[in-house]
Amino acid sequence: MRLTPDSDDYIQLYSSFPAHEGSLLDLRDIEQGLENMQRLPGVQADMEIVPGEQPGESDILITRKQDKYWRLGFSLDDSGTRSTGRYLGGITFSLDNPFSLSDLLYVSATRNFPHYGGKGSKNYTAHYSVPFGYWQFSVTASDYDYHQTVAGAVEDYQYSGESQNLGMQLSRVLHRNGTQKTVLTYDVQARRSRNYINDTEIQVQRRQTAAWRLGLQHRHYISQATLDAGVSWQRGTRWFGAQPAPEEIFGEATALSKLLQMNASFNLPFTLAGQPFSYSFRYQRQLSNTPLTPQEQFAIGNRWTVRGFDGERTLNASNGWYIRNDLAWRTPLPEQELYLGMDYGEVG
């Protein structure tokens, strides 16, 4: 296996492709390697099988092109809250293939915009992921803090908080063919949060939790449509210094969560009257036989679940589900799309 002379050669083929010199030729190994390389925006890869130097042998020629090795993106939206700032501005800097491993590294920062003295929020995130044949490893860390002013009978108070999250995932492609792929995932998560009134910590709101999750995700291409389905099991632990939740004192909830989560999605692009349309469906469900803390509860009533609400107040419970439907029309204007959505969800 080798690169063609006109390819960009800043790439390690050994880590991207499961197939190596001397192995039996398996088309699925080649497909996986091409997918690993093309997971990065701006990378185009193709392959050609040619006769080898010895009878019965074949060589694989890889053609790879990468337009850019970095990206810079900006964002501005109204996904914040009135108490900490409705409008959020963000910046994301990404490095594509920084260590020639088809890896991805990005850092992002988000804060309320414009900045107000009495309220605000900031969030910083860093992510790194790298494939190795049928395996992939990723790690994501984030830091979030906010503050807001609360009116009191005599004077105003500043209510503030901070939280840190660290997550790691190891995944393995179990099966793939021309139309299907099944992936096994294992996650480990650690979270820490603190809240304050006028810089004095509220001890009963202190949280430090950890959990692991085992999941199975399947994708099936059906003609032009794409069907995804997955299931996962999450278990809270006392790893990494995790502490019991304050609710555990009275038996109201536990940080040792037991969660069964299921998801399914369907996407179908089609043409109507010469115009490009698409229909998408998404289903999400959470089941638990233990009372959960607010951080682990299932929530609906925002732009990411059941739309039509401002997200200031959500419905939360240990169990819940929702469905989302979208019918979209890609307009003649560049990067413009009109859509009609209909959602429904329940918690309990």
mmCIF file of C-alpha atoms in Angstrom:
data_model
loop_
_atom_site.group_PDB
_atom_site.id
_atom_site.type_symbol
_atom_site.label_atom_id
_atom_site.label_comp_id
_atom_site.label_asym_id
_atom_site.label_seq_id
_atom_site.Cartn_x
_atom_site.Cartn_y
_atom_site.Cartn_z
ATOM 1 C CA MET A 1 0.000 0.000 0.000
ATOM 2 C CA ARG A 2 1.427 3.349 -0.984
ATOM 3 C CA LEU A 3 0.518 6.886 -1.976
ATOM 4 C CA THR A 4 0.503 8.038 -5.575
ATOM 5 C CA PRO A 5 3.239 10.549 -6.495
ATOM 6 C CA ASP A 6 0.768 13.446 -6.740
ATOM 7 C CA SER A 7 -0.785 12.810 -3.300
ATOM 8 C CA ASP A 8 -0.301 14.918 -0.188
ATOM 9 C CA ASP A 9 2.105 12.723 1.761
ATOM 10 C CA TYR A 10 1.583 14.120 5.281
ATOM 11 C CA ILE A 11 -0.302 11.011 6.402
ATOM 12 C CA GLN A 12 0.466 7.725 8.170
ATOM 13 C CA LEU A 13 -1.234 4.998 6.158
ATOM 14 C CA TYR A 14 -0.397 2.330 8.741
ATOM 15 C CA SER A 15 -2.658 3.850 11.398
ATOM 16 C CA SER A 16 -5.496 4.790 9.044
ATOM 17 C CA PHE A 17 -5.855 1.424 7.285
ATOM 18 C CA PRO A 18 -6.531 -1.918 9.004
ATOM 19 C CA ALA A 19 -4.909 -3.692 6.024
ATOM 20 C CA HIS A 20 -1.102 -3.835 6.055
ATOM 21 C CA GLU A 21 1.631 -5.310 3.891
ATOM 22 C CA GLY A 22 1.340 -9.072 3.596
ATOM 23 C CA SER A 23 -2.336 -9.187 4.636
ATOM 24 C CA LEU A 24 -5.107 -10.747 2.600
ATOM 25 C CA LEU A 25 -6.901 -8.132 0.533
ATOM 26 C CA ASP A 26 -10.239 -7.243 2.132
ATOM 27 C CA LEU A 27 -12.349 -4.540 0.523
ATOM 28 C CA ARG A 28 -13.857 -3.643 3.931
ATOM 29 C CA ASP A 29 -10.398 -2.815 5.276
ATOM 30 C CA ILE A 30 -9.875 -0.433 2.363
ATOM 31 C CA GLU A 31 -13.289 1.177 2.899
ATOM 32 C CA GLN A 32 -12.495 1.705 6.577
ATOM 33 C CA GLY A 33 -9.159 3.327 5.790
ATOM 34 C CA LEU A 34 -10.694 5.696 3.246
ATOM 35 C CA GLU A 35 -13.413 6.579 5.750
ATOM 36 C CA ASN A 36 -10.793 7.325 8.411
ATOM 37 C CA MET A 37 -9.000 9.732 6.103
ATOM 38 C CA GLN A 38 -12.144 11.409 4.792
ATOM 39 C CA ARG A 39 -13.563 11.990 8.281
ATOM 40 C CA LEU A 40 -11.801 15.361 8.084
ATOM 41 C CA PRO A 41 -13.372 18.221 6.092
ATOM 42 C CA GLY A 42 -11.391 19.081 2.995
ATOM 43 C CA VAL A 43 -9.806 15.629 2.608
ATOM 44 C CA GLN A 44 -10.500 13.607 -0.528
ATOM 45 C CA ALA A 45 -9.176 10.073 -0.859
ATOM 46 C CA ASP A 46 -9.526 7.306 -3.417
ATOM 47 C CA MET A 47 -7.836 3.988 -4.102
ATOM 48 C CA GLU A 48 -6.834 1.790 -7.019
ATOM 49 C CA ILE A 49 -5.796 -1.862 -6.958
ATOM 50 C CA VAL A 50 -2.904 -2.684 -9.312
ATOM 51 C CA PRO A 51 -0.881 -5.884 -9.878
ATOM 52 C CA GLY A 52 1.997 -6.394 -7.453
ATOM 53 C CA GLU A 53 5.604 -7.270 -8.199
ATOM 54 C CA GLN A 54 5.085 -10.955 -7.368
ATOM 55 C CA PRO A 55 2.481 -13.278 -8.938
ATOM 56 C CA GLY A 56 -0.718 -13.389 -6.895
ATOM 57 C CA GLU A 57 0.043 -10.097 -5.131
ATOM 58 C CA SER A 58 -1.691 -6.742 -5.466
ATOM 59 C CA ASP A 59 -0.685 -3.229 -4.548
ATOM 60 C CA ILE A 60 -3.100 -0.580 -3.334
ATOM 61 C CA LEU A 61 -2.486 2.939 -4.590
ATOM 62 C CA ILE A 62 -3.992 5.684 -2.452
ATOM 63 C CA THR A 63 -4.673 9.129 -3.873
ATOM 64 C CA ARG A 64 -5.122 11.691 -1.105
ATOM 65 C CA LYS A 65 -5.666 15.442 -1.277
ATOM 66 C CA GLN A 66 -6.082 17.837 1.654
ATOM 67 C CA ASP A 67 -7.113 21.425 0.939
ATOM 68 C CA LYS A 68 -6.406 22.950 4.372
ATOM 69 C CA TYR A 69 -4.896 21.885 7.657
ATOM 70 C CA TRP A 70 -6.777 24.367 9.819
ATOM 71 C CA ARG A 71 -10.188 25.991 10.053
ATOM 72 C CA LEU A 72 -11.532 29.023 11.887
ATOM 73 C CA GLY A 73 -15.247 29.436 12.520
ATOM 74 C CA PHE A 74 -17.441 32.030 14.192
ATOM 75 C CA SER A 75 -20.981 31.766 15.524
ATOM 76 C CA LEU A 76 -23.706 34.012 16.904
ATOM 77 C CA ASP A 77 -27.071 32.721 18.112
ATOM 78 C CA ASP A 78 -29.801 33.214 20.707
ATOM 79 C CA SER A 79 -29.456 29.862 22.497
ATOM 80 C CA GLY A 80 -28.648 31.462 25.868
ATOM 81 C CA THR A 81 -31.013 32.386 28.700
ATOM 82 C CA ARG A 82 -32.335 35.749 29.867
ATOM 83 C CA SER A 83 -30.681 35.328 33.272
ATOM 84 C CA THR A 84 -27.136 34.918 31.892
ATOM 85 C CA GLY A 85 -27.415 36.444 28.405
ATOM 86 C CA ARG A 86 -29.675 35.473 25.518
ATOM 87 C CA TYR A 87 -27.153 35.994 22.701
ATOM 88 C CA LEU A 88 -23.992 33.899 22.537
ATOM 89 C CA GLY A 89 -20.951 34.505 20.374
ATOM 90 C CA GLY A 90 -18.370 31.821 19.736
ATOM 91 C CA ILE A 91 -15.128 31.022 17.968
ATOM 92 C CA THR A 92 -13.725 27.597 17.036
ATOM 93 C CA PHE A 93 -10.208 26.812 15.841
ATOM 94 C CA SER A 94 -9.621 23.366 14.339
ATOM 95 C CA LEU A 95 -6.513 21.505 13.227
ATOM 96 C CA ASP A 96 -7.147 18.739 10.703
ATOM 97 C CA ASN A 97 -4.559 15.952 10.657
ATOM 98 C CA PRO A 98 -2.114 17.773 12.995
ATOM 99 C CA PHE A 99 0.010 14.659 13.675
ATOM 100 C CA SER A 100 -0.482 12.964 10.260
ATOM 101 C CA LEU A 101 -2.808 10.383 11.861
ATOM 102 C CA SER A 102 -6.103 11.534 10.299
ATOM 103 C CA ASP A 103 -6.669 13.052 13.727
ATOM 104 C CA LEU A 104 -8.684 16.110 14.697
ATOM 105 C CA LEU A 105 -7.967 18.758 17.325
ATOM 106 C CA TYR A 106 -10.173 21.740 18.048
ATOM 107 C CA VAL A 107 -10.679 24.341 20.759
ATOM 108 C CA SER A 108 -13.690 26.600 21.085
ATOM 109 C CA ALA A 109 -14.813 29.486 23.269
ATOM 110 C CA THR A 110 -18.318 30.879 23.754
ATOM 111 C CA ARG A 111 -19.597 33.775 25.832
ATOM 112 C CA ASN A 112 -22.639 35.998 26.093
ATOM 113 C CA PHE A 113 -22.742 38.883 23.637
ATOM 114 C CA PRO A 114 -22.816 41.742 24.296
ATOM 115 C CA HIS A 115 -21.195 41.536 27.717
ATOM 116 C CA TYR A 116 -23.203 42.693 30.731
ATOM 117 C CA GLY A 117 -21.718 43.388 34.146
ATOM 118 C CA GLY A 118 -24.577 41.844 36.134
ATOM 119 C CA LYS A 119 -24.895 38.624 34.158
ATOM 120 C CA GLY A 120 -22.908 36.490 31.774
ATOM 121 C CA SER A 121 -21.565 33.070 30.857
ATOM 122 C CA LYS A 122 -18.408 31.584 29.346
ATOM 123 C CA ASN A 123 -17.650 28.140 27.998
ATOM 124 C CA TYR A 124 -14.368 26.642 26.790
ATOM 125 C CA THR A 125 -14.074 23.263 25.066
ATOM 126 C CA ALA A 126 -11.145 21.202 23.773
ATOM 127 C CA HIS A 127 -11.429 17.982 21.767
ATOM 128 C CA TYR A 128 -9.035 15.468 20.239
ATOM 129 C CA SER A 129 -9.862 12.292 18.311
ATOM 130 C CA VAL A 130 -7.743 9.814 16.381
ATOM 131 C CA PRO A 131 -8.622 6.630 14.440
ATOM 132 C CA PHE A 132 -6.512 3.482 14.288
ATOM 133 C CA GLY A 133 -7.894 0.998 11.803
ATOM 134 C CA TYR A 134 -11.278 -0.118 13.100
ATOM 135 C CA TRP A 135 -10.685 1.672 16.425
ATOM 136 C CA GLN A 136 -11.110 5.301 17.385
ATOM 137 C CA PHE A 137 -10.245 7.204 20.570
ATOM 138 C CA SER A 138 -11.504 10.636 21.562
ATOM 139 C CA VAL A 139 -11.257 12.912 24.586
ATOM 140 C CA THR A 140 -13.276 16.068 25.256
ATOM 141 C CA ALA A 141 -12.883 18.551 28.118
ATOM 142 C CA SER A 142 -14.976 21.621 28.869
ATOM 143 C CA ASP A 143 -15.136 24.404 31.436
ATOM 144 C CA TYR A 144 -18.260 26.523 31.970
ATOM 145 C CA ASP A 145 -19.030 29.370 34.345
ATOM 146 C CA TYR A 146 -21.866 31.850 34.688
ATOM 147 C CA HIS A 147 -23.109 34.639 36.950
ATOM 148 C CA GLN A 148 -26.377 36.481 37.372
ATOM 149 C CA THR A 149 -27.856 39.112 39.674
ATOM 150 C CA VAL A 150 -30.771 38.089 41.907
ATOM 151 C CA ALA A 151 -32.947 40.787 43.490
ATOM 152 C CA GLY A 152 -33.224 40.592 47.288
ATOM 153 C CA ALA A 153 -35.460 42.328 49.822
ATOM 154 C CA VAL A 154 -32.648 44.631 50.982
ATOM 155 C CA GLU A 155 -29.886 44.207 48.426
ATOM 156 C CA ASP A 156 -29.121 42.338 45.235
ATOM 157 C CA TYR A 157 -27.088 39.142 45.297
ATOM 158 C CA GLN A 158 -24.794 37.611 42.734
ATOM 159 C CA TYR A 159 -25.506 33.962 42.049
ATOM 160 C CA SER A 160 -22.731 32.216 40.127
ATOM 161 C CA GLY A 161 -21.496 28.781 39.285
ATOM 162 C CA GLU A 162 -18.864 26.737 37.495
ATOM 163 C CA SER A 163 -18.651 23.243 36.069
ATOM 164 C CA GLN A 164 -16.001 21.082 34.447
ATOM 165 C CA ASN A 165 -16.544 17.994 32.313
ATOM 166 C CA LEU A 166 -14.132 15.370 31.015
ATOM 167 C CA GLY A 167 -15.166 12.571 28.695
ATOM 168 C CA MET A 168 -13.240 9.815 26.928
ATOM 169 C CA GLN A 169 -14.534 7.355 24.360
ATOM 170 C CA LEU A 170 -13.110 4.233 22.752
ATOM 171 C CA SER A 171 -15.043 2.795 19.804
ATOM 172 C CA ARG A 172 -14.658 -0.254 17.576
ATOM 173 C CA VAL A 173 -16.296 -1.048 14.237
ATOM 174 C CA LEU A 174 -17.707 -4.547 14.729
ATOM 175 C CA HIS A 175 -19.147 -5.084 11.265
ATOM 176 C CA ARG A 176 -19.407 -3.292 7.972
ATOM 177 C CA ASN A 177 -20.351 -4.017 4.388
ATOM 178 C CA GLY A 178 -21.466 -1.980 1.427
ATOM 179 C CA THR A 179 -24.678 -0.756 3.084
ATOM 180 C CA GLN A 180 -24.280 -1.236 6.852
ATOM 181 C CA LYS A 181 -21.966 -0.465 9.751
ATOM 182 C CA THR A 182 -22.170 -1.400 13.444
ATOM 183 C CA VAL A 183 -20.025 0.314 16.091
ATOM 184 C CA LEU A 184 -19.445 -0.547 19.760
ATOM 185 C CA THR A 185 -18.621 2.394 22.063
ATOM 186 C CA TYR A 186 -17.344 2.688 25.631
ATOM 187 C CA ASP A 187 -17.369 6.058 27.407
ATOM 188 C CA VAL A 188 -16.033 7.300 30.731
ATOM 189 C CA GLN A 189 -17.253 10.639 32.084
ATOM 190 C CA ALA A 190 -16.345 12.829 35.049
ATOM 191 C CA ARG A 191 -18.183 15.996 36.106
ATOM 192 C CA ARG A 192 -17.675 18.631 38.767
ATOM 193 C CA SER A 193 -19.877 21.633 39.611
ATOM 194 C CA ARG A 194 -19.977 24.374 42.260
ATOM 195 C CA ASN A 195 -22.433 27.239 42.927
ATOM 196 C CA TYR A 196 -21.933 30.431 44.920
ATOM 197 C CA ILE A 197 -23.828 33.372 46.416
ATOM 198 C CA ASN A 198 -21.603 36.452 46.642
ATOM 199 C CA ASP A 199 -18.519 34.197 46.310
ATOM 200 C CA THR A 200 -19.637 31.952 49.204
ATOM 201 C CA GLU A 201 -20.075 28.361 48.092
ATOM 202 C CA ILE A 202 -23.462 26.683 48.533
ATOM 203 C CA GLN A 203 -22.278 23.390 49.995
ATOM 204 C CA VAL A 204 -25.529 21.483 49.399
ATOM 205 C CA GLN A 205 -25.222 22.163 45.649
ATOM 206 C CA ARG A 206 -21.696 20.776 45.310
ATOM 207 C CA ARG A 207 -21.486 17.876 42.890
ATOM 208 C CA GLN A 208 -18.725 15.568 41.688
ATOM 209 C CA THR A 209 -19.855 12.570 39.670
ATOM 210 C CA ALA A 210 -18.505 9.904 37.332
ATOM 211 C CA ALA A 211 -20.065 7.299 35.069
ATOM 212 C CA TRP A 212 -19.334 4.793 32.326
ATOM 213 C CA ARG A 213 -21.473 4.002 29.290
ATOM 214 C CA LEU A 214 -21.530 1.044 26.908
ATOM 215 C CA GLY A 215 -23.298 1.585 23.605
ATOM 216 C CA LEU A 216 -24.071 0.014 20.253
ATOM 217 C CA GLN A 217 -24.790 2.118 17.149
ATOM 218 C CA HIS A 218 -25.910 0.836 13.756
ATOM 219 C CA ARG A 219 -26.204 2.631 10.396
ATOM 220 C CA HIS A 220 -28.004 1.235 7.351
ATOM 221 C CA TYR A 221 -28.127 2.817 3.905
ATOM 222 C CA ILE A 222 -31.399 2.013 2.118
ATOM 223 C CA SER A 223 -31.191 3.357 -1.430
ATOM 224 C CA GLN A 224 -30.986 7.156 -0.922
ATOM 225 C CA ALA A 225 -32.158 6.987 2.705
ATOM 226 C CA THR A 226 -30.065 6.615 5.860
ATOM 227 C CA LEU A 227 -31.310 4.803 8.966
ATOM 228 C CA ASP A 228 -29.493 5.029 12.319
ATOM 229 C CA ALA A 229 -30.382 3.195 15.522
ATOM 230 C CA GLY A 230 -28.589 2.829 18.822
ATOM 231 C CA VAL A 231 -28.858 1.694 22.416
ATOM 232 C CA SER A 232 -26.640 2.377 25.441
ATOM 233 C CA TRP A 233 -26.421 1.529 29.137
ATOM 234 C CA GLN A 234 -24.968 4.041 31.608
ATOM 235 C CA ARG A 235 -23.892 3.354 35.192
ATOM 236 C CA GLY A 236 -22.808 5.936 37.753
ATOM 237 C CA THR A 237 -19.660 5.141 39.755
ATOM 238 C CA ARG A 238 -17.480 6.538 42.543
ATOM 239 C CA TRP A 239 -14.433 6.771 40.278
ATOM 240 C CA PHE A 240 -12.123 9.808 40.215
ATOM 241 C CA GLY A 241 -13.168 10.989 43.665
ATOM 242 C CA ALA A 242 -16.877 11.159 42.818
ATOM 243 C CA GLN A 243 -19.064 12.065 45.799
ATOM 244 C CA PRO A 244 -22.631 11.092 46.751
ATOM 245 C CA ALA A 245 -25.249 13.542 45.501
ATOM 246 C CA PRO A 246 -26.893 15.794 48.134
ATOM 247 C CA GLU A 247 -30.245 14.146 47.286
ATOM 248 C CA GLU A 248 -28.918 10.780 48.474
ATOM 249 C CA ILE A 249 -29.151 11.910 52.114
ATOM 250 C CA PHE A 250 -32.957 11.810 51.941
ATOM 251 C CA GLY A 251 -33.223 9.080 49.315
ATOM 252 C CA GLU A 252 -34.621 11.506 46.726
ATOM 253 C CA ALA A 253 -32.094 10.639 43.987
ATOM 254 C CA THR A 254 -28.727 8.999 43.445
ATOM 255 C CA ALA A 255 -25.568 9.792 41.518
ATOM 256 C CA LEU A 256 -25.137 6.041 40.928
ATOM 257 C CA SER A 257 -27.443 6.283 37.942
ATOM 258 C CA LYS A 258 -28.685 3.351 35.894
ATOM 259 C CA LEU A 259 -29.778 4.595 32.485
ATOM 260 C CA LEU A 260 -30.997 2.837 29.382
ATOM 261 C CA GLN A 261 -30.978 5.160 26.375
ATOM 262 C CA MET A 262 -32.304 4.447 22.890
ATOM 263 C CA ASN A 263 -32.189 6.493 19.712
ATOM 264 C CA ALA A 264 -33.239 6.212 16.093
ATOM 265 C CA SER A 265 -33.095 8.573 13.135
ATOM 266 C CA PHE A 266 -34.104 8.460 9.491
ATOM 267 C CA ASN A 267 -33.151 10.810 6.667
ATOM 268 C CA LEU A 268 -34.524 10.755 3.131
ATOM 269 C CA PRO A 269 -33.530 13.284 0.448
ATOM 270 C CA PHE A 270 -35.883 13.558 -2.508
ATOM 271 C CA THR A 271 -36.820 15.807 -5.404
ATOM 272 C CA LEU A 272 -40.246 17.386 -5.855
ATOM 273 C CA ALA A 273 -41.124 19.578 -8.840
ATOM 274 C CA GLY A 274 -37.431 19.777 -9.628
ATOM 275 C CA GLN A 275 -36.590 21.141 -6.166
ATOM 276 C CA PRO A 276 -34.372 19.387 -3.569
ATOM 277 C CA PHE A 277 -36.219 18.388 -0.393
ATOM 278 C CA SER A 278 -35.426 16.151 2.553
ATOM 279 C CA TYR A 279 -37.390 14.505 5.344
ATOM 280 C CA SER A 280 -35.797 13.604 8.662
ATOM 281 C CA PHE A 281 -37.121 11.827 11.742
ATOM 282 C CA ARG A 282 -35.494 11.436 15.147
ATOM 283 C CA TYR A 283 -36.507 9.443 18.224
ATOM 284 C CA GLN A 284 -34.843 9.602 21.645
ATOM 285 C CA ARG A 285 -35.832 7.723 24.809
ATOM 286 C CA GLN A 286 -34.435 7.342 28.326
ATOM 287 C CA LEU A 287 -35.455 4.745 30.924
ATOM 288 C CA SER A 288 -34.265 4.471 34.520
ATOM 289 C CA ASN A 289 -35.397 2.447 37.522
ATOM 290 C CA THR A 290 -33.575 4.803 39.910
ATOM 291 C CA PRO A 291 -34.513 8.423 40.769
ATOM 292 C CA LEU A 292 -31.997 10.670 39.027
ATOM 293 C CA THR A 293 -30.357 13.978 39.873
ATOM 294 C CA PRO A 294 -31.350 16.990 37.720
ATOM 295 C CA GLN A 295 -28.119 16.673 35.731
ATOM 296 C CA GLU A 296 -29.050 13.141 34.581
ATOM 297 C CA GLN A 297 -32.779 13.661 34.074
ATOM 298 C CA PHE A 298 -34.398 13.680 30.649
ATOM 299 C CA ALA A 299 -35.471 17.186 29.609
ATOM 300 C CA ILE A 300 -37.789 18.455 26.871
ATOM 301 C CA GLY A 301 -38.836 21.951 25.854
ATOM 302 C CA ASN A 302 -35.882 23.542 24.027
ATOM 303 C CA ARG A 303 -34.500 23.808 20.511
ATOM 304 C CA TRP A 304 -32.664 20.475 20.779
ATOM 305 C CA THR A 305 -35.675 18.387 21.883
ATOM 306 C CA VAL A 306 -39.291 19.566 21.525
ATOM 307 C CA ARG A 307 -39.132 22.932 19.792
ATOM 308 C CA GLY A 308 -41.496 25.878 20.125
ATOM 309 C CA PHE A 309 -40.322 26.844 23.617
ATOM 310 C CA ASP A 310 -37.699 29.380 24.651
ATOM 311 C CA GLY A 311 -35.790 26.942 26.887
ATOM 312 C CA GLU A 312 -36.200 29.100 30.004
ATOM 313 C CA ARG A 313 -38.286 26.345 31.594
ATOM 314 C CA THR A 314 -38.056 22.687 30.673
ATOM 315 C CA LEU A 315 -39.862 19.542 31.763
ATOM 316 C CA ASN A 316 -37.528 17.101 33.526
ATOM 317 C CA ALA A 317 -37.912 13.563 34.847
ATOM 318 C CA SER A 318 -35.954 10.333 35.140
ATOM 319 C CA ASN A 319 -37.844 8.809 32.194
ATOM 320 C CA GLY A 320 -38.864 10.435 28.945
ATOM 321 C CA TRP A 321 -38.961 10.401 25.171
ATOM 322 C CA TYR A 322 -39.488 12.672 22.193
ATOM 323 C CA ILE A 323 -39.808 12.551 18.421
ATOM 324 C CA ARG A 324 -38.803 15.224 15.900
ATOM 325 C CA ASN A 325 -39.923 15.568 12.300
ATOM 326 C CA ASP A 326 -38.454 17.945 9.724
ATOM 327 C CA LEU A 327 -39.437 18.610 6.137
ATOM 328 C CA ALA A 328 -36.808 20.858 4.538
ATOM 329 C CA TRP A 329 -36.441 22.630 1.208
ATOM 330 C CA ARG A 330 -32.976 23.641 0.049
ATOM 331 C CA THR A 331 -33.567 27.037 -1.520
ATOM 332 C CA PRO A 332 -31.718 28.347 -4.597
ATOM 333 C CA LEU A 333 -29.878 30.749 -2.290
ATOM 334 C CA PRO A 334 -26.492 29.374 -1.160
ATOM 335 C CA GLU A 335 -26.507 27.692 2.263
ATOM 336 C CA GLN A 336 -30.176 28.627 2.820
ATOM 337 C CA GLU A 337 -32.866 26.160 3.851
ATOM 338 C CA LEU A 338 -36.522 26.460 4.856
ATOM 339 C CA TYR A 339 -38.001 23.746 7.051
ATOM 340 C CA LEU A 340 -41.227 22.750 8.744
ATOM 341 C CA GLY A 341 -40.900 20.920 12.046
ATOM 342 C CA MET A 342 -43.313 18.963 14.230
ATOM 343 C CA ASP A 343 -42.221 17.517 17.584
ATOM 344 C CA TYR A 344 -43.774 15.701 20.516
ATOM 345 C CA GLY A 345 -42.387 14.463 23.818
ATOM 346 C CA GLU A 346 -43.253 13.252 27.312
ATOM 347 C CA VAL A 347 -41.466 12.898 30.649
ATOM 348 C CA GLY A 348 -42.531 11.091 33.779
#
